[in-house]
Structures are given as structure tokens and as C-alpha cells.
């Protein structure tokens, strides 16, 4: 809508979004439990309370790939016990 001079900015934002998604998953995905952790404490320890609403929001905003989404839904549905 703003013209071609903003195309580069849009491409920069799309690249940044992918970087954020990658870094977010590196920091907050817990391979052992197959869900996202709630936070990382001041000592760098990931804290996983099993917050369903948090995992649902992460899915809503598209931060998880389909494999992670399936693991989360299997946990919510009781197919996996964590």
C-alpha cells in the first residue's frame, strides 16, 4: 500500500520473523516433555509448569511447526503422559 520503497523493509521484517521463530524454539521448546516451557529463571534453568494456555497461544501465533503441534495436542488429549 505504501509503494515499492517499503518492499525491502517488508522483506527485512519477514526475515526477522523467521529468526525470532527459530530462536524462540531453541530457547523455549523442551525436547524431553514435547512442549514449551513457561520461562527461564535467572540461573538459565528452564521451568516447565505444563501450562496448556501458553502452549495453545504459541500454536495460535504460528511459532510451532506441525510436529511440535502434534506433540502438544497428543499431550493435551492424554495420548502422551508427561
PDB file of N, CA, C and O in Angstrom, residues 4-82:
ATOM      1  N   UNK A   4       6.718   0.797  -3.551  1.00  0.00           N
ATOM      2  CA  UNK A   4       7.841  -0.128  -3.675  1.00  0.00           C
ATOM      3  C   UNK A   4       9.003   0.196  -2.755  1.00  0.00           C
ATOM      4  O   UNK A   4       9.811  -0.682  -2.451  1.00  0.00           O
ATOM      5  N   UNK A   5       9.123   1.434  -2.273  1.00  0.00           N
ATOM      6  CA  UNK A   5      10.256   1.754  -1.404  1.00  0.00           C
ATOM      7  C   UNK A   5      10.179   1.015  -0.067  1.00  0.00           C
ATOM      8  O   UNK A   5      11.167   0.928   0.643  1.00  0.00           O
ATOM      9  N   UNK A   6       9.010   0.472   0.271  1.00  0.00           N
ATOM     10  CA  UNK A   6       8.849  -0.256   1.521  1.00  0.00           C
ATOM     11  C   UNK A   6       8.983  -1.774   1.351  1.00  0.00           C
ATOM     12  O   UNK A   6       8.933  -2.504   2.325  1.00  0.00           O
ATOM     13  N   UNK A   7       9.186  -2.232   0.127  1.00  0.00           N
ATOM     14  CA  UNK A   7       9.322  -3.662  -0.133  1.00  0.00           C
ATOM     15  C   UNK A   7      10.510  -4.241   0.621  1.00  0.00           C
ATOM     16  O   UNK A   7      10.414  -5.313   1.216  1.00  0.00           O
ATOM     17  N   UNK A   8      11.620  -3.538   0.616  1.00  0.00           N
ATOM     18  CA  UNK A   8      12.812  -4.012   1.310  1.00  0.00           C
ATOM     19  C   UNK A   8      12.553  -4.141   2.804  1.00  0.00           C
ATOM     20  O   UNK A   8      12.974  -5.108   3.442  1.00  0.00           O
ATOM     21  N   UNK A   9      11.840  -3.184   3.379  1.00  0.00           N
ATOM     22  CA  UNK A   9      11.527  -3.233   4.807  1.00  0.00           C
ATOM     23  C   UNK A   9      10.660  -4.447   5.122  1.00  0.00           C
ATOM     24  O   UNK A   9      10.870  -5.117   6.125  1.00  0.00           O
ATOM     25  N   UNK A  10       9.704  -4.745   4.247  1.00  0.00           N
ATOM     26  CA  UNK A  10       8.848  -5.919   4.452  1.00  0.00           C
ATOM     27  C   UNK A  10       9.677  -7.194   4.413  1.00  0.00           C
ATOM     28  O   UNK A  10       9.486  -8.099   5.238  1.00  0.00           O
ATOM     29  N   UNK A  11      10.613  -7.279   3.491  1.00  0.00           N
ATOM     30  CA  UNK A  11      11.482  -8.452   3.392  1.00  0.00           C
ATOM     31  C   UNK A  11      12.355  -8.578   4.640  1.00  0.00           C
ATOM     32  O   UNK A  11      12.579  -9.681   5.144  1.00  0.00           O
ATOM     33  N   UNK A  12      12.831  -7.443   5.161  1.00  0.00           N
ATOM     34  CA  UNK A  12      13.626  -7.460   6.385  1.00  0.00           C
ATOM     35  C   UNK A  12      12.789  -7.978   7.560  1.00  0.00           C
ATOM     36  O   UNK A  12      13.267  -8.775   8.367  1.00  0.00           O
ATOM     37  N   UNK A  13      11.550  -7.534   7.636  1.00  0.00           N
ATOM     38  CA  UNK A  13      10.668  -7.965   8.729  1.00  0.00           C
ATOM     39  C   UNK A  13      10.341  -9.449   8.620  1.00  0.00           C
ATOM     40  O   UNK A  13      10.278 -10.151   9.635  1.00  0.00           O
ATOM     41  N   UNK A  14      10.137  -9.948   7.407  1.00  0.00           N
ATOM     42  CA  UNK A  14       9.870 -11.378   7.220  1.00  0.00           C
ATOM     43  C   UNK A  14      11.077 -12.211   7.633  1.00  0.00           C
ATOM     44  O   UNK A  14      10.931 -13.253   8.277  1.00  0.00           O
ATOM     45  N   UNK A  15      12.270 -11.750   7.291  1.00  0.00           N
ATOM     46  CA  UNK A  15      13.487 -12.464   7.685  1.00  0.00           C
ATOM     47  C   UNK A  15      13.649 -12.427   9.198  1.00  0.00           C
ATOM     48  O   UNK A  15      14.020 -13.433   9.822  1.00  0.00           O
ATOM     49  N   UNK A  16      13.359 -11.284   9.808  1.00  0.00           N
ATOM     50  CA  UNK A  16      13.444 -11.164  11.260  1.00  0.00           C
ATOM     51  C   UNK A  16      12.443 -12.100  11.932  1.00  0.00           C
ATOM     52  O   UNK A  16      12.762 -12.735  12.940  1.00  0.00           O
ATOM     53  N   UNK A  17      11.245 -12.210  11.377  1.00  0.00           N
ATOM     54  CA  UNK A  17      10.223 -13.097  11.945  1.00  0.00           C
ATOM     55  C   UNK A  17      10.710 -14.547  11.961  1.00  0.00           C
ATOM     56  O   UNK A  17      10.502 -15.271  12.938  1.00  0.00           O
ATOM     57  N   UNK A  18      11.368 -14.970  10.907  1.00  0.00           N
ATOM     58  CA  UNK A  18      11.907 -16.336  10.869  1.00  0.00           C
ATOM     59  C   UNK A  18      13.013 -16.520  11.905  1.00  0.00           C
ATOM     60  O   UNK A  18      13.096 -17.561  12.556  1.00  0.00           O
ATOM     61  N   UNK A  19      13.848 -15.507  12.069  1.00  0.00           N
ATOM     62  CA  UNK A  19      14.912 -15.569  13.070  1.00  0.00           C
ATOM     63  C   UNK A  19      14.322 -15.666  14.470  1.00  0.00           C
ATOM     64  O   UNK A  19      14.774 -16.473  15.293  1.00  0.00           O
ATOM     65  N   UNK A  20      13.301 -14.857  14.741  1.00  0.00           N
ATOM     66  CA  UNK A  20      12.646 -14.875  16.051  1.00  0.00           C
ATOM     67  C   UNK A  20      12.036 -16.245  16.310  1.00  0.00           C
ATOM     68  O   UNK A  20      12.177 -16.807  17.398  1.00  0.00           O
ATOM     69  N   UNK A  21      11.364 -16.808  15.305  1.00  0.00           N
ATOM     70  CA  UNK A  21      10.738 -18.126  15.455  1.00  0.00           C
ATOM     71  C   UNK A  21      11.787 -19.193  15.769  1.00  0.00           C
ATOM     72  O   UNK A  21      11.607 -20.012  16.675  1.00  0.00           O
ATOM     73  N   UNK A  22      12.890 -19.163  15.058  1.00  0.00           N
ATOM     74  CA  UNK A  22      13.968 -20.130  15.278  1.00  0.00           C
ATOM     75  C   UNK A  22      14.551 -19.990  16.680  1.00  0.00           C
ATOM     76  O   UNK A  22      14.694 -20.984  17.410  1.00  0.00           O
ATOM     77  N   UNK A  23      14.884 -18.781  17.073  1.00  0.00           N
ATOM     78  CA  UNK A  23      15.477 -18.545  18.398  1.00  0.00           C
ATOM     79  C   UNK A  23      14.489 -18.886  19.511  1.00  0.00           C
ATOM     80  O   UNK A  23      14.873 -19.443  20.541  1.00  0.00           O
ATOM     81  N   UNK A  24      13.217 -18.548  19.322  1.00  0.00           N
ATOM     82  CA  UNK A  24      12.196 -18.859  20.315  1.00  0.00           C
ATOM     83  C   UNK A  24      12.137 -20.359  20.557  1.00  0.00           C
ATOM     84  O   UNK A  24      12.116 -20.815  21.702  1.00  0.00           O
ATOM     85  N   UNK A  25      12.106 -21.128  19.475  1.00  0.00           N
ATOM     86  CA  UNK A  25      12.046 -22.580  19.604  1.00  0.00           C
ATOM     87  C   UNK A  25      13.304 -23.157  20.232  1.00  0.00           C
ATOM     88  O   UNK A  25      13.230 -24.101  21.015  1.00  0.00           O
ATOM     89  N   UNK A  26      14.452 -22.603  19.929  1.00  0.00           N
ATOM     90  CA  UNK A  26      15.698 -23.057  20.542  1.00  0.00           C
ATOM     91  C   UNK A  26      15.670 -22.829  22.053  1.00  0.00           C
ATOM     92  O   UNK A  26      16.150 -23.661  22.820  1.00  0.00           O
ATOM     93  N   UNK A  27      15.096 -21.708  22.480  1.00  0.00           N
ATOM     94  CA  UNK A  27      15.102 -21.361  23.899  1.00  0.00           C
ATOM     95  C   UNK A  27      13.992 -22.036  24.695  1.00  0.00           C
ATOM     96  O   UNK A  27      14.221 -22.475  25.821  1.00  0.00           O
ATOM     97  N   UNK A  28      12.787 -22.113  24.141  1.00  0.00           N
ATOM     98  CA  UNK A  28      11.630 -22.492  24.942  1.00  0.00           C
ATOM     99  C   UNK A  28      11.068 -23.886  24.680  1.00  0.00           C
ATOM    100  O   UNK A  28      10.248 -24.362  25.456  1.00  0.00           O
ATOM    101  N   UNK A  29      11.490 -24.559  23.620  1.00  0.00           N
ATOM    102  CA  UNK A  29      10.983 -25.915  23.367  1.00  0.00           C
ATOM    103  C   UNK A  29      11.733 -26.897  24.243  1.00  0.00           C
ATOM    104  O   UNK A  29      12.964 -26.901  24.310  1.00  0.00           O
ATOM    105  N   UNK A  30      10.983 -27.763  24.933  1.00  0.00           N
ATOM    106  CA  UNK A  30      11.571 -28.778  25.795  1.00  0.00           C
ATOM    107  C   UNK A  30      11.468 -30.123  25.080  1.00  0.00           C
ATOM    108  O   UNK A  30      10.376 -30.679  24.949  1.00  0.00           O
ATOM    109  N   UNK A  31      12.590 -30.627  24.619  1.00  0.00           N
ATOM    110  CA  UNK A  31      12.616 -31.905  23.891  1.00  0.00           C
ATOM    111  C   UNK A  31      12.139 -33.069  24.766  1.00  0.00           C
ATOM    112  O   UNK A  31      11.500 -33.989  24.272  1.00  0.00           O
ATOM    113  N   UNK A  32      12.454 -33.035  26.049  1.00  0.00           N
ATOM    114  CA  UNK A  32      12.089 -34.130  26.945  1.00  0.00           C
ATOM    115  C   UNK A  32      10.580 -34.257  27.142  1.00  0.00           C
ATOM    116  O   UNK A  32      10.039 -35.362  27.172  1.00  0.00           O
ATOM    117  N   UNK A  33       9.907 -33.118  27.301  1.00  0.00           N
ATOM    118  CA  UNK A  33       8.465 -33.149  27.557  1.00  0.00           C
ATOM    119  C   UNK A  33       7.628 -32.959  26.300  1.00  0.00           C
ATOM    120  O   UNK A  33       6.436 -33.232  26.310  1.00  0.00           O
ATOM    121  N   UNK A  34       8.235 -32.480  25.229  1.00  0.00           N
ATOM    122  CA  UNK A  34       7.497 -32.250  23.993  1.00  0.00           C
ATOM    123  C   UNK A  34       6.484 -31.133  24.113  1.00  0.00           C
ATOM    124  O   UNK A  34       5.371 -31.225  23.599  1.00  0.00           O
ATOM    125  N   UNK A  35       6.871 -30.076  24.829  1.00  0.00           N
ATOM    126  CA  UNK A  35       6.017 -28.897  24.975  1.00  0.00           C
ATOM    127  C   UNK A  35       6.917 -27.705  25.311  1.00  0.00           C
ATOM    128  O   UNK A  35       8.111 -27.856  25.543  1.00  0.00           O
ATOM    129  N   UNK A  36       6.311 -26.526  25.341  1.00  0.00           N
ATOM    130  CA  UNK A  36       7.068 -25.317  25.617  1.00  0.00           C
ATOM    131  C   UNK A  36       7.132 -25.043  27.117  1.00  0.00           C
ATOM    132  O   UNK A  36       6.167 -25.281  27.839  1.00  0.00           O
ATOM    133  N   UNK A  37       8.287 -24.546  27.556  1.00  0.00           N
ATOM    134  CA  UNK A  37       8.470 -24.200  28.966  1.00  0.00           C
ATOM    135  C   UNK A  37       7.860 -22.823  29.230  1.00  0.00           C
ATOM    136  O   UNK A  37       7.690 -22.018  28.315  1.00  0.00           O
ATOM    137  N   UNK A  38       7.563 -22.566  30.497  1.00  0.00           N
ATOM    138  CA  UNK A  38       6.942 -21.303  30.878  1.00  0.00           C
ATOM    139  C   UNK A  38       7.952 -20.159  30.900  1.00  0.00           C
ATOM    140  O   UNK A  38       7.637 -19.040  30.506  1.00  0.00           O
ATOM    141  N   UNK A  39       9.153 -20.443  31.376  1.00  0.00           N
ATOM    142  CA  UNK A  39      10.146 -19.379  31.500  1.00  0.00           C
ATOM    143  C   UNK A  39      11.528 -19.983  31.705  1.00  0.00           C
ATOM    144  O   UNK A  39      11.673 -21.191  31.855  1.00  0.00           O
ATOM    145  N   UNK A  40      12.500 -19.098  31.706  1.00  0.00           N
ATOM    146  CA  UNK A  40      13.872 -19.479  32.016  1.00  0.00           C
ATOM    147  C   UNK A  40      14.284 -18.602  33.194  1.00  0.00           C
ATOM    148  O   UNK A  40      14.187 -17.371  33.111  1.00  0.00           O
ATOM    149  N   UNK A  41      14.691 -19.223  34.298  1.00  0.00           N
ATOM    150  CA  UNK A  41      14.981 -18.446  35.501  1.00  0.00           C
ATOM    151  C   UNK A  41      16.314 -17.705  35.386  1.00  0.00           C
ATOM    152  O   UNK A  41      17.023 -17.807  34.388  1.00  0.00           O
ATOM    153  N   UNK A  42      16.649 -16.972  36.436  1.00  0.00           N
ATOM    154  CA  UNK A  42      17.852 -16.133  36.416  1.00  0.00           C
ATOM    155  C   UNK A  42      19.147 -16.934  36.338  1.00  0.00           C
ATOM    156  O   UNK A  42      20.196 -16.383  36.017  1.00  0.00           O
ATOM    157  N   UNK A  43      19.068 -18.231  36.627  1.00  0.00           N
ATOM    158  CA  UNK A  43      20.244 -19.089  36.535  1.00  0.00           C
ATOM    159  C   UNK A  43      20.290 -19.852  35.208  1.00  0.00           C
ATOM    160  O   UNK A  43      21.123 -20.733  35.020  1.00  0.00           O
ATOM    161  N   UNK A  44      19.359 -19.527  34.313  1.00  0.00           N
ATOM    162  CA  UNK A  44      19.335 -20.161  33.000  1.00  0.00           C
ATOM    163  C   UNK A  44      18.641 -21.503  32.957  1.00  0.00           C
ATOM    164  O   UNK A  44      18.754 -22.230  31.971  1.00  0.00           O
ATOM    165  N   UNK A  45      17.900 -21.839  34.011  1.00  0.00           N
ATOM    166  CA  UNK A  45      17.201 -23.117  34.084  1.00  0.00           C
ATOM    167  C   UNK A  45      15.788 -22.950  33.522  1.00  0.00           C
ATOM    168  O   UNK A  45      15.046 -22.063  33.948  1.00  0.00           O
ATOM    169  N   UNK A  46      15.420 -23.803  32.578  1.00  0.00           N
ATOM    170  CA  UNK A  46      14.073 -23.779  32.013  1.00  0.00           C
ATOM    171  C   UNK A  46      13.081 -24.325  33.021  1.00  0.00           C
ATOM    172  O   UNK A  46      13.332 -25.357  33.646  1.00  0.00           O
ATOM    173  N   UNK A  47      11.969 -23.625  33.169  1.00  0.00           N
ATOM    174  CA  UNK A  47      10.935 -24.024  34.120  1.00  0.00           C
ATOM    175  C   UNK A  47       9.686 -24.415  33.327  1.00  0.00           C
ATOM    176  O   UNK A  47       9.129 -23.613  32.588  1.00  0.00           O
ATOM    177  N   UNK A  48       9.272 -25.660  33.482  1.00  0.00           N
ATOM    178  CA  UNK A  48       8.137 -26.195  32.736  1.00  0.00           C
ATOM    179  C   UNK A  48       7.015 -26.562  33.709  1.00  0.00           C
ATOM    180  O   UNK A  48       7.090 -27.563  34.402  1.00  0.00           O
ATOM    181  N   UNK A  49       5.994 -25.723  33.760  1.00  0.00           N
ATOM    182  CA  UNK A  49       4.847 -25.981  34.629  1.00  0.00           C
ATOM    183  C   UNK A  49       3.728 -26.722  33.902  1.00  0.00           C
ATOM    184  O   UNK A  49       2.697 -27.001  34.491  1.00  0.00           O
ATOM    185  N   UNK A  50       3.910 -26.995  32.623  1.00  0.00           N
ATOM    186  CA  UNK A  50       2.858 -27.652  31.849  1.00  0.00           C
ATOM    187  C   UNK A  50       1.665 -26.744  31.615  1.00  0.00           C
ATOM    188  O   UNK A  50       0.521 -27.167  31.750  1.00  0.00           O
ATOM    189  N   UNK A  51       1.928 -25.506  31.267  1.00  0.00           N
ATOM    190  CA  UNK A  51       0.862 -24.531  31.070  1.00  0.00           C
ATOM    191  C   UNK A  51       0.200 -24.733  29.702  1.00  0.00           C
ATOM    192  O   UNK A  51       0.786 -24.420  28.669  1.00  0.00           O
ATOM    193  N   UNK A  52      -1.018 -25.246  29.736  1.00  0.00           N
ATOM    194  CA  UNK A  52      -1.713 -25.519  28.472  1.00  0.00           C
ATOM    195  C   UNK A  52      -1.999 -24.237  27.706  1.00  0.00           C
ATOM    196  O   UNK A  52      -1.826 -24.192  26.494  1.00  0.00           O
ATOM    197  N   UNK A  53      -2.441 -23.175  28.418  1.00  0.00           N
ATOM    198  CA  UNK A  53      -2.779 -21.933  27.723  1.00  0.00           C
ATOM    199  C   UNK A  53      -1.574 -21.352  27.003  1.00  0.00           C
ATOM    200  O   UNK A  53      -1.692 -20.804  25.909  1.00  0.00           O
ATOM    201  N   UNK A  54      -0.398 -21.491  27.595  1.00  0.00           N
ATOM    202  CA  UNK A  54       0.821 -20.990  26.979  1.00  0.00           C
ATOM    203  C   UNK A  54       1.118 -21.734  25.680  1.00  0.00           C
ATOM    204  O   UNK A  54       1.401 -21.129  24.641  1.00  0.00           O
ATOM    205  N   UNK A  55       1.029 -23.053  25.726  1.00  0.00           N
ATOM    206  CA  UNK A  55       1.282 -23.862  24.534  1.00  0.00           C
ATOM    207  C   UNK A  55       0.254 -23.582  23.444  1.00  0.00           C
ATOM    208  O   UNK A  55       0.589 -23.514  22.264  1.00  0.00           O
ATOM    209  N   UNK A  56      -1.011 -23.369  23.829  1.00  0.00           N
ATOM    210  CA  UNK A  56      -2.040 -23.031  22.842  1.00  0.00           C
ATOM    211  C   UNK A  56      -1.770 -21.672  22.192  1.00  0.00           C
ATOM    212  O   UNK A  56      -1.960 -21.504  20.985  1.00  0.00           O
ATOM    213  N   UNK A  57      -1.332 -20.694  22.977  1.00  0.00           N
ATOM    214  CA  UNK A  57      -1.023 -19.380  22.406  1.00  0.00           C
ATOM    215  C   UNK A  57       0.144 -19.462  21.433  1.00  0.00           C
ATOM    216  O   UNK A  57       0.143 -18.815  20.388  1.00  0.00           O
ATOM    217  N   UNK A  58       1.143 -20.247  21.781  1.00  0.00           N
ATOM    218  CA  UNK A  58       2.294 -20.425  20.896  1.00  0.00           C
ATOM    219  C   UNK A  58       1.847 -21.033  19.566  1.00  0.00           C
ATOM    220  O   UNK A  58       2.287 -20.608  18.495  1.00  0.00           O
ATOM    221  N   UNK A  59       0.941 -22.001  19.635  1.00  0.00           N
ATOM    222  CA  UNK A  59       0.398 -22.588  18.403  1.00  0.00           C
ATOM    223  C   UNK A  59      -0.409 -21.548  17.630  1.00  0.00           C
ATOM    224  O   UNK A  59      -0.289 -21.444  16.403  1.00  0.00           O
ATOM    225  N   UNK A  60      -1.224 -20.787  18.335  1.00  0.00           N
ATOM    226  CA  UNK A  60      -2.062 -19.765  17.696  1.00  0.00           C
ATOM    227  C   UNK A  60      -1.231 -18.771  16.895  1.00  0.00           C
ATOM    228  O   UNK A  60      -1.609 -18.374  15.798  1.00  0.00           O
ATOM    229  N   UNK A  61      -0.099 -18.363  17.447  1.00  0.00           N
ATOM    230  CA  UNK A  61       0.733 -17.362  16.786  1.00  0.00           C
ATOM    231  C   UNK A  61       1.725 -17.959  15.792  1.00  0.00           C
ATOM    232  O   UNK A  61       2.559 -17.249  15.241  1.00  0.00           O
ATOM    233  N   UNK A  62       1.631 -19.258  15.543  1.00  0.00           N
ATOM    234  CA  UNK A  62       2.423 -19.877  14.488  1.00  0.00           C
ATOM    235  C   UNK A  62       3.888 -20.076  14.800  1.00  0.00           C
ATOM    236  O   UNK A  62       4.700 -20.188  13.886  1.00  0.00           O
ATOM    237  N   UNK A  63       4.232 -20.159  16.074  1.00  0.00           N
ATOM    238  CA  UNK A  63       5.633 -20.337  16.438  1.00  0.00           C
ATOM    239  C   UNK A  63       6.078 -21.794  16.419  1.00  0.00           C
ATOM    240  O   UNK A  63       7.273 -22.076  16.433  1.00  0.00           O
ATOM    241  N   UNK A  64       5.132 -22.713  16.395  1.00  0.00           N
ATOM    242  CA  UNK A  64       5.460 -24.142  16.395  1.00  0.00           C
ATOM    243  C   UNK A  64       5.221 -24.737  15.015  1.00  0.00           C
ATOM    244  O   UNK A  64       4.289 -24.355  14.321  1.00  0.00           O
ATOM    245  N   UNK A  65       6.064 -25.686  14.635  1.00  0.00           N
ATOM    246  CA  UNK A  65       5.829 -26.406  13.388  1.00  0.00           C
ATOM    247  C   UNK A  65       4.799 -27.512  13.640  1.00  0.00           C
ATOM    248  O   UNK A  65       4.353 -27.722  14.773  1.00  0.00           O
ATOM    249  N   UNK A  66       4.416 -28.211  12.603  1.00  0.00           N
ATOM    250  CA  UNK A  66       3.349 -29.219  12.724  1.00  0.00           C
ATOM    251  C   UNK A  66       3.750 -30.392  13.629  1.00  0.00           C
ATOM    252  O   UNK A  66       2.905 -30.952  14.330  1.00  0.00           O
ATOM    253  N   UNK A  67       5.021 -30.742  13.648  1.00  0.00           N
ATOM    254  CA  UNK A  67       5.480 -31.838  14.514  1.00  0.00           C
ATOM    255  C   UNK A  67       5.330 -31.456  15.991  1.00  0.00           C
ATOM    256  O   UNK A  67       4.837 -32.250  16.796  1.00  0.00           O
ATOM    257  N   UNK A  68       5.742 -30.246  16.335  1.00  0.00           N
ATOM    258  CA  UNK A  68       5.598 -29.786  17.713  1.00  0.00           C
ATOM    259  C   UNK A  68       4.124 -29.654  18.080  1.00  0.00           C
ATOM    260  O   UNK A  68       3.719 -30.013  19.191  1.00  0.00           O
ATOM    261  N   UNK A  69       3.319 -29.150  17.155  1.00  0.00           N
ATOM    262  CA  UNK A  69       1.882 -29.010  17.414  1.00  0.00           C
ATOM    263  C   UNK A  69       1.257 -30.369  17.713  1.00  0.00           C
ATOM    264  O   UNK A  69       0.449 -30.501  18.645  1.00  0.00           O
ATOM    265  N   UNK A  70       1.641 -31.388  16.959  1.00  0.00           N
ATOM    266  CA  UNK A  70       1.090 -32.727  17.187  1.00  0.00           C
ATOM    267  C   UNK A  70       1.480 -33.252  18.563  1.00  0.00           C
ATOM    268  O   UNK A  70       0.659 -33.848  19.269  1.00  0.00           O
ATOM    269  N   UNK A  71       2.731 -33.018  18.964  1.00  0.00           N
ATOM    270  CA  UNK A  71       3.168 -33.440  20.299  1.00  0.00           C
ATOM    271  C   UNK A  71       2.361 -32.736  21.391  1.00  0.00           C
ATOM    272  O   UNK A  71       1.963 -33.351  22.382  1.00  0.00           O
ATOM    273  N   UNK A  72       2.099 -31.459  21.203  1.00  0.00           N
ATOM    274  CA  UNK A  72       1.318 -30.700  22.185  1.00  0.00           C
ATOM    275  C   UNK A  72      -0.106 -31.239  22.250  1.00  0.00           C
ATOM    276  O   UNK A  72      -0.634 -31.487  23.341  1.00  0.00           O
ATOM    277  N   UNK A  73      -0.746 -31.438  21.107  1.00  0.00           N
ATOM    278  CA  UNK A  73      -2.120 -31.946  21.102  1.00  0.00           C
ATOM    279  C   UNK A  73      -2.196 -33.359  21.675  1.00  0.00           C
ATOM    280  O   UNK A  73      -3.149 -33.686  22.392  1.00  0.00           O
ATOM    281  N   UNK A  74      -1.205 -34.188  21.392  1.00  0.00           N
ATOM    282  CA  UNK A  74      -1.186 -35.539  21.973  1.00  0.00           C
ATOM    283  C   UNK A  74      -1.066 -35.478  23.490  1.00  0.00           C
ATOM    284  O   UNK A  74      -1.671 -36.276  24.205  1.00  0.00           O
ATOM    285  N   UNK A  75      -0.303 -34.526  23.992  1.00  0.00           N
ATOM    286  CA  UNK A  75      -0.177 -34.340  25.441  1.00  0.00           C
ATOM    287  C   UNK A  75      -1.508 -33.850  26.027  1.00  0.00           C
ATOM    288  O   UNK A  75      -1.982 -34.392  27.027  1.00  0.00           O
ATOM    289  N   UNK A  76      -2.115 -32.871  25.391  1.00  0.00           N
ATOM    290  CA  UNK A  76      -3.392 -32.322  25.875  1.00  0.00           C
ATOM    291  C   UNK A  76      -4.480 -33.403  25.861  1.00  0.00           C
ATOM    292  O   UNK A  76      -5.281 -33.503  26.792  1.00  0.00           O
ATOM    293  N   UNK A  77      -4.501 -34.205  24.802  1.00  0.00           N
ATOM    294  CA  UNK A  77      -5.524 -35.249  24.668  1.00  0.00           C
ATOM    295  C   UNK A  77      -5.264 -36.477  25.545  1.00  0.00           C
ATOM    296  O   UNK A  77      -6.084 -37.399  25.578  1.00  0.00           O
ATOM    297  N   UNK A  78      -4.109 -36.516  26.206  1.00  0.00           N
ATOM    298  CA  UNK A  78      -3.795 -37.641  27.078  1.00  0.00           C
ATOM    299  C   UNK A  78      -3.167 -38.827  26.353  1.00  0.00           C
ATOM    300  O   UNK A  78      -2.988 -39.889  26.940  1.00  0.00           O
ATOM    301  N   UNK A  79      -2.807 -38.655  25.083  1.00  0.00           N
ATOM    302  CA  UNK A  79      -2.134 -39.724  24.355  1.00  0.00           C
ATOM    303  C   UNK A  79      -0.681 -39.875  24.811  1.00  0.00           C
ATOM    304  O   UNK A  79      -0.087 -40.929  24.625  1.00  0.00           O
ATOM    305  N   UNK A  80      -0.140 -38.796  25.346  1.00  0.00           N
ATOM    306  CA  UNK A  80       1.214 -38.811  25.921  1.00  0.00           C
ATOM    307  C   UNK A  80       1.104 -38.326  27.352  1.00  0.00           C
ATOM    308  O   UNK A  80       0.428 -37.349  27.642  1.00  0.00           O
ATOM    309  N   UNK A  81       1.781 -38.979  28.236  1.00  0.00           N
ATOM    310  CA  UNK A  81       1.822 -38.557  29.630  1.00  0.00           C
ATOM    311  C   UNK A  81       3.197 -37.951  29.901  1.00  0.00           C
ATOM    312  O   UNK A  81       4.226 -38.572  29.605  1.00  0.00           O
ATOM    313  N   UNK A  82       3.199 -36.755  30.419  1.00  0.00           N
ATOM    314  CA  UNK A  82       4.466 -36.057  30.706  1.00  0.00           C
ATOM    315  C   UNK A  82       4.645 -36.005  32.207  1.00  0.00           C
ATOM    316  O   UNK A  82       3.752 -35.691  32.941  1.00  0.00           O
TER     317      UNK A  82
END
